[in-house]
JSON list of C-alpha atoms in Angstrom, two decimals:
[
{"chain": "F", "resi": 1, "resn": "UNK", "atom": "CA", "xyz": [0.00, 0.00, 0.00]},
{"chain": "F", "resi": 2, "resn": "UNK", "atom": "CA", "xyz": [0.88, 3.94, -1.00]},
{"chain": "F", "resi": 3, "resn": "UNK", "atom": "CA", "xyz": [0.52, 6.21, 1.13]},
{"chain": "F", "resi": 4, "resn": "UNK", "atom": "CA", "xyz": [0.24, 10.08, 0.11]},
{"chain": "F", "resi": 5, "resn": "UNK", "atom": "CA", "xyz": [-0.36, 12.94, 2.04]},
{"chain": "F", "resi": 6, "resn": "UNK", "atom": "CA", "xyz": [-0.06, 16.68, 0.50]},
{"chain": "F", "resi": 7, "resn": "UNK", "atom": "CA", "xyz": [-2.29, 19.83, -0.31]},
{"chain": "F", "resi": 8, "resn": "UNK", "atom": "CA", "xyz": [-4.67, 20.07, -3.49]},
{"chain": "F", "resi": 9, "resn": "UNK", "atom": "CA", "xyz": [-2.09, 19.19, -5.88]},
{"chain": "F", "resi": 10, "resn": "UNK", "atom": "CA", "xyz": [-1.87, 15.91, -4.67]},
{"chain": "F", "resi": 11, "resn": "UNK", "atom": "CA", "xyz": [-5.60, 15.75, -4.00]},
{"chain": "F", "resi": 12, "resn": "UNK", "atom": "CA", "xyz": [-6.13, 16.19, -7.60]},
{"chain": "F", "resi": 13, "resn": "UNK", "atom": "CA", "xyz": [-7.95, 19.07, -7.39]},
{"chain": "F", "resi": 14, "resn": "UNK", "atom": "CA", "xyz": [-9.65, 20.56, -10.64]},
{"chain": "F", "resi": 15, "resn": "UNK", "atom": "CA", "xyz": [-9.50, 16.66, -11.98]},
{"chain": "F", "resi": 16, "resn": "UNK", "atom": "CA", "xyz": [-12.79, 15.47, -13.82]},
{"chain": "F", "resi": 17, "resn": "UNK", "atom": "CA", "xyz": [-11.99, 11.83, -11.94]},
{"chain": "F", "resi": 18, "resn": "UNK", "atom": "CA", "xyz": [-9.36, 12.10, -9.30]},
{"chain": "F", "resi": 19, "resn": "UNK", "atom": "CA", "xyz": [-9.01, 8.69, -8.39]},
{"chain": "F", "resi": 20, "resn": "UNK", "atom": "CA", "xyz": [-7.84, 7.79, -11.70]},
{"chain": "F", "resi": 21, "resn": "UNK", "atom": "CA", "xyz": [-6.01, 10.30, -12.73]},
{"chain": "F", "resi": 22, "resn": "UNK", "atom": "CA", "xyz": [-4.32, 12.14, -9.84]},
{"chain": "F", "resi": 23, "resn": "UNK", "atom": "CA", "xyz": [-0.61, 11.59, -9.35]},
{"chain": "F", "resi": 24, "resn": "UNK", "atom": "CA", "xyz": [-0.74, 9.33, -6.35]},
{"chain": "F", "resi": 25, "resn": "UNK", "atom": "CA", "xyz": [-2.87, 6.72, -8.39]},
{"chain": "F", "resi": 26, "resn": "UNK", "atom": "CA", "xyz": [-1.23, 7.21, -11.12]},
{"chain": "F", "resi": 27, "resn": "UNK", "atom": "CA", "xyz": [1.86, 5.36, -9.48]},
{"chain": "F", "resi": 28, "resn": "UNK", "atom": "CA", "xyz": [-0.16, 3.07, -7.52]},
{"chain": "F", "resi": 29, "resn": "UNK", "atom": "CA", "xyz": [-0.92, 1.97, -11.23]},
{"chain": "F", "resi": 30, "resn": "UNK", "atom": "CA", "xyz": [2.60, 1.88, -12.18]},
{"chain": "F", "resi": 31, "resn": "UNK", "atom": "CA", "xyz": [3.41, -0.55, -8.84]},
{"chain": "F", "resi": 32, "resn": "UNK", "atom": "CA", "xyz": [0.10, -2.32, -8.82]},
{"chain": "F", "resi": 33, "resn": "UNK", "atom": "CA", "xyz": [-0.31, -0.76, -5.39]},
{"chain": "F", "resi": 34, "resn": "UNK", "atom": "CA", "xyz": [-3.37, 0.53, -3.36]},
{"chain": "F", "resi": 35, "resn": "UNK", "atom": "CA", "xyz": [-3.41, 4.44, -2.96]},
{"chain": "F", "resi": 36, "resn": "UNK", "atom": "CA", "xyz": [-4.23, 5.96, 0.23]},
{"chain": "F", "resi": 37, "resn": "UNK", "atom": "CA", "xyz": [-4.07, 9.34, -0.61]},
{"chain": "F", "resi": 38, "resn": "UNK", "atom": "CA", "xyz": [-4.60, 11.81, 2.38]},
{"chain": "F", "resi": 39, "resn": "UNK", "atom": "CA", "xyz": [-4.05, 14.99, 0.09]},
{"chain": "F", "resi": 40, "resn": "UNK", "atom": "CA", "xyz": [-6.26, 17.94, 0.83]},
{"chain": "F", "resi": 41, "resn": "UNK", "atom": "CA", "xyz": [-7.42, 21.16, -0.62]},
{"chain": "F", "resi": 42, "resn": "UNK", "atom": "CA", "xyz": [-6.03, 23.67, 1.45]},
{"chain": "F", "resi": 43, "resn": "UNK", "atom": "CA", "xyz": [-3.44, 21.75, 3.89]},
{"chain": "F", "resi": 44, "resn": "UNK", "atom": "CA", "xyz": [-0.99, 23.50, 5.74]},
{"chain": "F", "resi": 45, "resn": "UNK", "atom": "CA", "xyz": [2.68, 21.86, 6.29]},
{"chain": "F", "resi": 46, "resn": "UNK", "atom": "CA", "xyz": [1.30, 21.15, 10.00]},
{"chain": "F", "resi": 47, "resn": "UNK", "atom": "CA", "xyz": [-1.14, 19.13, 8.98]},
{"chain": "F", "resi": 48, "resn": "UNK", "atom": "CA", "xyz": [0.80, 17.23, 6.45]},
{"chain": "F", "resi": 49, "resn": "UNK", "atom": "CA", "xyz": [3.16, 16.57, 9.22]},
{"chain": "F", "resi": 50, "resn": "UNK", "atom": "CA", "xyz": [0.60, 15.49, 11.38]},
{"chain": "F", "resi": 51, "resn": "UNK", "atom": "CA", "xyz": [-1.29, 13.31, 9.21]},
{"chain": "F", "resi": 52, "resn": "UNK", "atom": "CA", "xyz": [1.42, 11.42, 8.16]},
{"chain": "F", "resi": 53, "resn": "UNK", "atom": "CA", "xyz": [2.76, 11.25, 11.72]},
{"chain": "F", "resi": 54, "resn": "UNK", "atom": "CA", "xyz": [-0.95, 9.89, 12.39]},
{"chain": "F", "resi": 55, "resn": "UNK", "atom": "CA", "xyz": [-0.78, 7.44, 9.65]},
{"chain": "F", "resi": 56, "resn": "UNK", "atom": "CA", "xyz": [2.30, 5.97, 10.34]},
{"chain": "F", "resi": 57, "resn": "UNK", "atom": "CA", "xyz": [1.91, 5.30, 13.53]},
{"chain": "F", "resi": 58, "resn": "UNK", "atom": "CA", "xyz": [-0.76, 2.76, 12.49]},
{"chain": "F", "resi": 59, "resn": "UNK", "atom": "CA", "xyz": [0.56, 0.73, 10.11]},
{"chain": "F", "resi": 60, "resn": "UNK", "atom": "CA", "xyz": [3.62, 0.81, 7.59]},
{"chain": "F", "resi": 61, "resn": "UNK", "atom": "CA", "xyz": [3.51, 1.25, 3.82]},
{"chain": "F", "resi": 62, "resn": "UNK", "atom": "CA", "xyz": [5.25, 0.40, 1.11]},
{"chain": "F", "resi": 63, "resn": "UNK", "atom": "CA", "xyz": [6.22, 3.67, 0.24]},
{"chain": "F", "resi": 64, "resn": "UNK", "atom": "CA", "xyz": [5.24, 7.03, 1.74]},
{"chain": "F", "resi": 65, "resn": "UNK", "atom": "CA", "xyz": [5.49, 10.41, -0.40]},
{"chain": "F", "resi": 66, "resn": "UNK", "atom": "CA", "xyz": [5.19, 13.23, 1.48]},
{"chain": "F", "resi": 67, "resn": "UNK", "atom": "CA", "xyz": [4.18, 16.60, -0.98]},
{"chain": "F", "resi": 68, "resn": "UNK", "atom": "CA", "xyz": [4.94, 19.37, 1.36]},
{"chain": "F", "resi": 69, "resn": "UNK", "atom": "CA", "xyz": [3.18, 22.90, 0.68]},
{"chain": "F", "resi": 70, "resn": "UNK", "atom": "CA", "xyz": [3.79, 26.73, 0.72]},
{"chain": "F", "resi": 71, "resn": "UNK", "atom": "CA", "xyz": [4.98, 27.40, 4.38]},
{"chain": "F", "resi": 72, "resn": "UNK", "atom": "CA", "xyz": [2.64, 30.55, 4.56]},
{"chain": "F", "resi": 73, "resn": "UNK", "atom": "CA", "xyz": [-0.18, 28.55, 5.21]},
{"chain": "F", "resi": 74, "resn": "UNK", "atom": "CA", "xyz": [-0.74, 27.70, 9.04]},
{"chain": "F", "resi": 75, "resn": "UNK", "atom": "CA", "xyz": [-3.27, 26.16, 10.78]},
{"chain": "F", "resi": 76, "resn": "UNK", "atom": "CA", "xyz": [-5.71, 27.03, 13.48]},
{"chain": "F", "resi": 77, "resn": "UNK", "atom": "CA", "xyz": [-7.91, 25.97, 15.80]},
{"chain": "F", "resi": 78, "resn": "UNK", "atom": "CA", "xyz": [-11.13, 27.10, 17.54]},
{"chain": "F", "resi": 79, "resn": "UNK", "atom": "CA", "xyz": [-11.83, 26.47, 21.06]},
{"chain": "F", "resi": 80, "resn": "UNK", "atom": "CA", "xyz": [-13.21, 22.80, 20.61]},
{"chain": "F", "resi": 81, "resn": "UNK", "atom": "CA", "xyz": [-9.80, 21.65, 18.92]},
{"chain": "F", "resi": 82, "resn": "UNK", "atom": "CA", "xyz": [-11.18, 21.33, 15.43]},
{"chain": "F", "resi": 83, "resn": "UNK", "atom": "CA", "xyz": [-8.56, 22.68, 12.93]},
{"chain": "F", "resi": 84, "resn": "UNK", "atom": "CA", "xyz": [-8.66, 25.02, 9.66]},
{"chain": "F", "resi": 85, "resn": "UNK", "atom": "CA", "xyz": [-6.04, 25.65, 7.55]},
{"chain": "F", "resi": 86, "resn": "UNK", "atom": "CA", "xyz": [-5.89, 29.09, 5.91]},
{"chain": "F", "resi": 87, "resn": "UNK", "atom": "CA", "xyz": [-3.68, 31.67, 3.90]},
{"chain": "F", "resi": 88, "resn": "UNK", "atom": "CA", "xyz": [-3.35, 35.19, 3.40]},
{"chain": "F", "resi": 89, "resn": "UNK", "atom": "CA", "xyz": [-5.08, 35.37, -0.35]},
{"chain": "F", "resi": 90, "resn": "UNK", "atom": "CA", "xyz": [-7.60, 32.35, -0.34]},
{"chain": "F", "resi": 91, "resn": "UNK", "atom": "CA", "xyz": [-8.37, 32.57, 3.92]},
{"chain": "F", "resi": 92, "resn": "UNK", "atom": "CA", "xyz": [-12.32, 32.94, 2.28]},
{"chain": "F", "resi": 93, "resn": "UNK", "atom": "CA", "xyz": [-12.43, 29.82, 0.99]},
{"chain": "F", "resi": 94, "resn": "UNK", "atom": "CA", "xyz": [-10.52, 27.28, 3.78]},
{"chain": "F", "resi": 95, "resn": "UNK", "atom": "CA", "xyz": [-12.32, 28.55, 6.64]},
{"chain": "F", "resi": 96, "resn": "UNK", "atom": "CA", "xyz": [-15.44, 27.34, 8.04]},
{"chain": "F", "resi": 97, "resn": "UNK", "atom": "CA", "xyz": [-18.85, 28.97, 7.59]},
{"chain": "F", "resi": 98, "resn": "UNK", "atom": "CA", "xyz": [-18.99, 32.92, 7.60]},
{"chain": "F", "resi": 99, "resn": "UNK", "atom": "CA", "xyz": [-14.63, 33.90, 6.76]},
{"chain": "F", "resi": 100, "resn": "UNK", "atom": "CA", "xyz": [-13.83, 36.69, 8.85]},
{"chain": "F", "resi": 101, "resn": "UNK", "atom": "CA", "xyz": [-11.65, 37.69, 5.72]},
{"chain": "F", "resi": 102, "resn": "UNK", "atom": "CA", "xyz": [-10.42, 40.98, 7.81]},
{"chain": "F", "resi": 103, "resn": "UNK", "atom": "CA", "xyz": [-9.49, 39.22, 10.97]},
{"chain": "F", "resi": 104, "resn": "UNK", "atom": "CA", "xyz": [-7.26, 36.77, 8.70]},
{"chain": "F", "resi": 105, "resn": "UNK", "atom": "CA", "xyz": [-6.09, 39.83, 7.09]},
{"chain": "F", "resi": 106, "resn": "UNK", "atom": "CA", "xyz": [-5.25, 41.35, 10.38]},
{"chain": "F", "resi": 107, "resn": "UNK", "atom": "CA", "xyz": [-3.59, 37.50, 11.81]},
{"chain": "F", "resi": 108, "resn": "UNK", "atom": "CA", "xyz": [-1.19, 37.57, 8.50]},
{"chain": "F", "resi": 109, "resn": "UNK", "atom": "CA", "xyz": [-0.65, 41.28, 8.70]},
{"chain": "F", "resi": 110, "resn": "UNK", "atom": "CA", "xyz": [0.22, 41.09, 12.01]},
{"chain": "F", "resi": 111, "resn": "UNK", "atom": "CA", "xyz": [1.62, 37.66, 13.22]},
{"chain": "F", "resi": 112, "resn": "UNK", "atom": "CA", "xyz": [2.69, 36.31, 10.25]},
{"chain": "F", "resi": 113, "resn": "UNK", "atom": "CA", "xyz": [6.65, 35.92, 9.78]},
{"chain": "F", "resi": 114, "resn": "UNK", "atom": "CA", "xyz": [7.88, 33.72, 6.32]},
{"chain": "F", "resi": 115, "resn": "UNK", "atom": "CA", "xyz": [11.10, 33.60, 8.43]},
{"chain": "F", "resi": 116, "resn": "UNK", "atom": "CA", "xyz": [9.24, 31.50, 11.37]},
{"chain": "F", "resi": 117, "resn": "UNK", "atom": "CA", "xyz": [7.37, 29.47, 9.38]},
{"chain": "F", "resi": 118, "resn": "UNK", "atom": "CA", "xyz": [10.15, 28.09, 6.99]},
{"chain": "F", "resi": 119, "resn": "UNK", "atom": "CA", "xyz": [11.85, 27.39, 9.90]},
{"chain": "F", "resi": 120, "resn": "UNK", "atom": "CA", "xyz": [9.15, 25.20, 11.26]},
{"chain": "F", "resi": 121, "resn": "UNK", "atom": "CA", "xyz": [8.53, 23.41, 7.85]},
{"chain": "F", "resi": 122, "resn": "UNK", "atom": "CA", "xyz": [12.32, 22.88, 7.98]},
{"chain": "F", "resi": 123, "resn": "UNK", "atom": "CA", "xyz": [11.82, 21.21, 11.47]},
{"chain": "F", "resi": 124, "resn": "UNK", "atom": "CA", "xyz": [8.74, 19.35, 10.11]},
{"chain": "F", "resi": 125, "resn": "UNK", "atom": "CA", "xyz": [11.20, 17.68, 6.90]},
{"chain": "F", "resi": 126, "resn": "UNK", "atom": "CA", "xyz": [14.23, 16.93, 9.33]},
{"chain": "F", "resi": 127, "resn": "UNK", "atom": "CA", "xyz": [11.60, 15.24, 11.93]},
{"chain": "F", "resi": 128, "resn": "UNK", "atom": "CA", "xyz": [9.45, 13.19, 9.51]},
{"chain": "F", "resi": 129, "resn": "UNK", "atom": "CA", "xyz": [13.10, 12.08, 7.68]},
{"chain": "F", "resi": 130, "resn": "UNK", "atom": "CA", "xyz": [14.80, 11.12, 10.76]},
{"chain": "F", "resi": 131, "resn": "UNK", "atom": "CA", "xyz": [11.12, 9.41, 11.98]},
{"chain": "F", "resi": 132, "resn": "UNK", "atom": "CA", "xyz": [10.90, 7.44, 9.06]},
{"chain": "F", "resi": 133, "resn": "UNK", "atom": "CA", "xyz": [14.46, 6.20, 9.17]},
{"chain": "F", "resi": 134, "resn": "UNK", "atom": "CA", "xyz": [14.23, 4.64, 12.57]},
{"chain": "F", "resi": 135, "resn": "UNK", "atom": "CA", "xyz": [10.46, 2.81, 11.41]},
{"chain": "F", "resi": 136, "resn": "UNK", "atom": "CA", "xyz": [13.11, 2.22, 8.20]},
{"chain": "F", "resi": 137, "resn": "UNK", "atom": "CA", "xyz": [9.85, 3.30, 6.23]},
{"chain": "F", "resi": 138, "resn": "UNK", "atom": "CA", "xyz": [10.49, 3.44, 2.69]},
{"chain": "F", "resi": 139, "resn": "UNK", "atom": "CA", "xyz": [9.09, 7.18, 1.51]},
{"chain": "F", "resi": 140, "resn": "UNK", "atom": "CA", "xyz": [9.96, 10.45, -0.64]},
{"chain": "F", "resi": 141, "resn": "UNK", "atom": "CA", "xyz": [9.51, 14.17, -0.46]},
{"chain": "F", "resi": 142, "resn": "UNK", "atom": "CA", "xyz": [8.86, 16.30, -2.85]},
{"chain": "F", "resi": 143, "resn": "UNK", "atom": "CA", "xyz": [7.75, 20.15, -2.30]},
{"chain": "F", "resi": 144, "resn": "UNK", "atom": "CA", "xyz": [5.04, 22.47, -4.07]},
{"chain": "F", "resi": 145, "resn": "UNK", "atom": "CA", "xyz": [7.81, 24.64, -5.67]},
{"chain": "F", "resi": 146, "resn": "UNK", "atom": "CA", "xyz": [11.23, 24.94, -6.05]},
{"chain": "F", "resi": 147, "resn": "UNK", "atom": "CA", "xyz": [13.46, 26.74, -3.24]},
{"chain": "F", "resi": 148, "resn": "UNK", "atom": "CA", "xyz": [14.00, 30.31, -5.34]},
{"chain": "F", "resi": 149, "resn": "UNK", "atom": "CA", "xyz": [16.60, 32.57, -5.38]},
{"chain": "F", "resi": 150, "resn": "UNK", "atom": "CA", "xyz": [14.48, 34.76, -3.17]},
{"chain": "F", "resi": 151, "resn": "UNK", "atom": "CA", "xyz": [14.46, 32.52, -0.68]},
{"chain": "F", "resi": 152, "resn": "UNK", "atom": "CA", "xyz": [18.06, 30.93, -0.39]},
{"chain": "F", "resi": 153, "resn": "UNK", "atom": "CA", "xyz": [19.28, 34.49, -0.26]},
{"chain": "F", "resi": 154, "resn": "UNK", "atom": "CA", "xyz": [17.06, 35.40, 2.34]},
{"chain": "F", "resi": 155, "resn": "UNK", "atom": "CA", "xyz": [16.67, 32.81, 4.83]},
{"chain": "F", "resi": 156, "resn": "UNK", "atom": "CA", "xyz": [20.65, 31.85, 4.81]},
{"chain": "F", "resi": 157, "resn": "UNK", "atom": "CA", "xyz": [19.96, 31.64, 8.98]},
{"chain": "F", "resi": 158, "resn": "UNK", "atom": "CA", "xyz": [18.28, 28.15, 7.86]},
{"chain": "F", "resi": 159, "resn": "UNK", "atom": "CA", "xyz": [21.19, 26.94, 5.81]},
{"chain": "F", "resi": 160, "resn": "UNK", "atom": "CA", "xyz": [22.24, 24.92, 9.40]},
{"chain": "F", "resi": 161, "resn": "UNK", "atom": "CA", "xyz": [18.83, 23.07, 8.92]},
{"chain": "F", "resi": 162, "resn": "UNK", "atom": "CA", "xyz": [19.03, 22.64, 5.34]},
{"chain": "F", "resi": 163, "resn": "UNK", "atom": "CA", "xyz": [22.23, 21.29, 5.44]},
{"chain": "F", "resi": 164, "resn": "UNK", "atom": "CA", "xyz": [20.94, 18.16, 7.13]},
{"chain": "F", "resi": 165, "resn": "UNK", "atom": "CA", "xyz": [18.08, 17.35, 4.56]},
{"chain": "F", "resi": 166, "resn": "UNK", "atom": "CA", "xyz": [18.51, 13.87, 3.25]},
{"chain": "F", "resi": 167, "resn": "UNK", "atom": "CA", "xyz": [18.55, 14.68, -0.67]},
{"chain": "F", "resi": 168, "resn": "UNK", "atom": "CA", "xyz": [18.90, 11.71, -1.54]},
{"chain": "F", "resi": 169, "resn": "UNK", "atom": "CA", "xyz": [14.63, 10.94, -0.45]},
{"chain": "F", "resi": 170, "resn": "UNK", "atom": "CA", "xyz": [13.84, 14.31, -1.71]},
{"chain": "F", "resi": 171, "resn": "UNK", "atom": "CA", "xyz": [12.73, 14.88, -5.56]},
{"chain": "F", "resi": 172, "resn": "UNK", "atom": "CA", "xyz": [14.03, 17.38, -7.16]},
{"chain": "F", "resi": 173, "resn": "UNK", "atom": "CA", "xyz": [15.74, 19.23, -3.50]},
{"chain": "F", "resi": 174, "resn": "UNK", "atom": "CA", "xyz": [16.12, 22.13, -3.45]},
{"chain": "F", "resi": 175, "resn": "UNK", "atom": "CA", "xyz": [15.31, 23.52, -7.15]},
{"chain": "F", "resi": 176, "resn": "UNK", "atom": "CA", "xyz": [12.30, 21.87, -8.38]},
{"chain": "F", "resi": 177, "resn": "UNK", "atom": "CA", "xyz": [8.52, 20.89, -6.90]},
{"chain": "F", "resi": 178, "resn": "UNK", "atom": "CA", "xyz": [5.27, 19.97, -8.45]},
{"chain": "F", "resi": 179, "resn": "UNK", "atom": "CA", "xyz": [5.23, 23.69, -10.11]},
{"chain": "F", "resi": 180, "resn": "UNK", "atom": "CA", "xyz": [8.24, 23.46, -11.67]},
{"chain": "F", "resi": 181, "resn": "UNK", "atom": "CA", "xyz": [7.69, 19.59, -13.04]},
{"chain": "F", "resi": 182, "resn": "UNK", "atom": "CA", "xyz": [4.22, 20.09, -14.31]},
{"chain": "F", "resi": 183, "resn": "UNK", "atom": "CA", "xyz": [6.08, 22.71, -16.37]},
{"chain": "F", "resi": 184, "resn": "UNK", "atom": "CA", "xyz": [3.72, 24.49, -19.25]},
{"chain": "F", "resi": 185, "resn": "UNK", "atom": "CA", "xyz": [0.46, 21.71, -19.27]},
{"chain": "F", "resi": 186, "resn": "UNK", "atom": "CA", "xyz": [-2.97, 22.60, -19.04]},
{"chain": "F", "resi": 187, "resn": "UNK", "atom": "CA", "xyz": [-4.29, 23.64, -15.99]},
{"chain": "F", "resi": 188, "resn": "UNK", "atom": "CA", "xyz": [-7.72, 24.21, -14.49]},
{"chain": "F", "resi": 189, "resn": "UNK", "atom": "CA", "xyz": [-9.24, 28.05, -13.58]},
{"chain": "F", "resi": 190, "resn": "UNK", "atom": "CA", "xyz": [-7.82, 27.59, -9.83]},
{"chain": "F", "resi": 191, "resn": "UNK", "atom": "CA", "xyz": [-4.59, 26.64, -11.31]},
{"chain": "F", "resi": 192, "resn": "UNK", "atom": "CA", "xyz": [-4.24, 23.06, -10.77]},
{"chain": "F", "resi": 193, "resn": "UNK", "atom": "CA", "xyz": [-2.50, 20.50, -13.04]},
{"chain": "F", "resi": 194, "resn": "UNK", "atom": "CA", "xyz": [-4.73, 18.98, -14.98]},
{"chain": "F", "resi": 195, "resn": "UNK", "atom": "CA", "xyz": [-4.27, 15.03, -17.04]},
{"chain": "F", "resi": 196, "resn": "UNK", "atom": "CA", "xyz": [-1.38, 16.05, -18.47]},
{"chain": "F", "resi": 197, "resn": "UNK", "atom": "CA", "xyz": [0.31, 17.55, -15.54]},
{"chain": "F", "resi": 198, "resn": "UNK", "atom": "CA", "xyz": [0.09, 14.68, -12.77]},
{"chain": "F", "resi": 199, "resn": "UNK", "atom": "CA", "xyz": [1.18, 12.53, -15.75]},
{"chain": "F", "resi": 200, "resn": "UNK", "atom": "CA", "xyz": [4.39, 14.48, -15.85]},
{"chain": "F", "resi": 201, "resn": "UNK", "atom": "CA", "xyz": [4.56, 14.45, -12.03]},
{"chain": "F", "resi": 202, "resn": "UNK", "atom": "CA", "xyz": [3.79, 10.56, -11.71]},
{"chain": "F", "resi": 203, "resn": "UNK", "atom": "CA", "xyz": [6.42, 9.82, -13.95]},
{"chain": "F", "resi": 204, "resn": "UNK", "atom": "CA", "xyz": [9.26, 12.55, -12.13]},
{"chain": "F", "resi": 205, "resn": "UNK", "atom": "CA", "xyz": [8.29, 10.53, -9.01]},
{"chain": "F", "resi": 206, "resn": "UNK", "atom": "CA", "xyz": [7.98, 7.15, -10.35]},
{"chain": "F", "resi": 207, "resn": "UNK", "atom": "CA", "xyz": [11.54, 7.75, -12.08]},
{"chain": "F", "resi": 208, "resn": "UNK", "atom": "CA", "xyz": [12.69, 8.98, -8.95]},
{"chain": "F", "resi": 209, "resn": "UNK", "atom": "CA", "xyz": [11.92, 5.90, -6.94]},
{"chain": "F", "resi": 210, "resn": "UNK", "atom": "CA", "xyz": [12.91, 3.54, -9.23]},
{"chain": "F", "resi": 211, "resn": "UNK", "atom": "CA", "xyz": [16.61, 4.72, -9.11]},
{"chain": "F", "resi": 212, "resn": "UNK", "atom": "CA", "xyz": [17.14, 4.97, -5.35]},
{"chain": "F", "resi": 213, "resn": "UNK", "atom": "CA", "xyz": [15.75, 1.15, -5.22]},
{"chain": "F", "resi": 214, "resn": "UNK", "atom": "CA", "xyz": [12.30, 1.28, -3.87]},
{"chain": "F", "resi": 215, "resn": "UNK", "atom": "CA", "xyz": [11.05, -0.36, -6.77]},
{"chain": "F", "resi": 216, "resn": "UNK", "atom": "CA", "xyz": [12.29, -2.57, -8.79]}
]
């Protein structure tokens, strides 16, 4: 069994059938494996870590792929522990019920640091790596986007953390993520990959696992 947990790319949002043609099945195909996929619309890198954390701990896979997401989304929670994921631009359409658009305004324009929360993410990869080593759980990483100039020049304080990824279980580290891969196909109005595009990333991953010997 495959396990996959991510945001909406791995989801397969904007798909007409996402259980056939999302990424994650796509290489359950290729390795005649059953998909979990745990991917959802709108996750934060907290509760990708979480989830998969969560999953883990109740059985082992034959491969885990972790898609990690844009760091500036975070996660909250109301006061009977149920949790939301939101951003700065789309806050309207992750939280529950009635958005408060101006009070998540306010949170991002006031609490928000990029600095803090790429440091946590970073915490969140070295964790999950070093966690999945000791279960010796087979699994890959892969990330939304590509670390950009902008950000290797301006978070150099995290080059200590970096520094200690394990590359060699990371697709594509640092340069290239699911934006980069999908490249120029089609994508839908919210600016998903469509066929085409989880094609291309199904194969960068399946290509990927094949050489480091998780599949034969």
């Amino acid at each position: 069994m495959i396990l996959t947990v991510g945001d909406s790319f791995t989801y397969g949002e904007e798909l007409s059938n996402r259980t056939i043609s999302a990424w994650p099945y796509l290489i359950g195909q290729q390795l005649n494996k059953t998909v979990t996929n745990l991917g959802k619309s709108g996750a934060s890198n907290t509760y990708i870590f979480r989830t998969t954390i969560e999953a883990i701990a109740r059985q082992a896979y034959d491969l885990v792929v972790v898609q990690w997401t844009d760091p500036s989304r975070i996660e909250i929670s109301d006061s009977t522990g149920n949790a939301y994921n939101i951003t700065a631009n789309v806050g309207q359409k992750l939280m529950p019920g009635p958005c408060r658009v101006d009070w998540v305004k306010e949170l991002y324009a006031n609490y928000y640091s990029d600095a803090y929360n790429y440091k946590m993410w970073s915490c969140y990869v070295l964790a999950l790596q070093d966690l999945f080593k000791f279960r010796k759980q087979p699994y890959v990483m892969i990330n939304l986007a590509g670390l950009k100039e902008y950000y290797t020049e301006n978070f150099k304080h995290l080059a200590h953390i970096w520094n200690h990824v394990d590359s060699d279980y990371f697709v594509g580290w640092p340069t290239d993520g699911i934006l980069d891969i999908q490249g120029d196909c089609p994508r839908g109005s919210g600016g998903h990959p469509l066929e085409l595009g989880h094609e291309r990333i199904a194969t960068r991953i399946y290509e990927y696992i094949r050489d480091i010997g998780w599949v034969s």
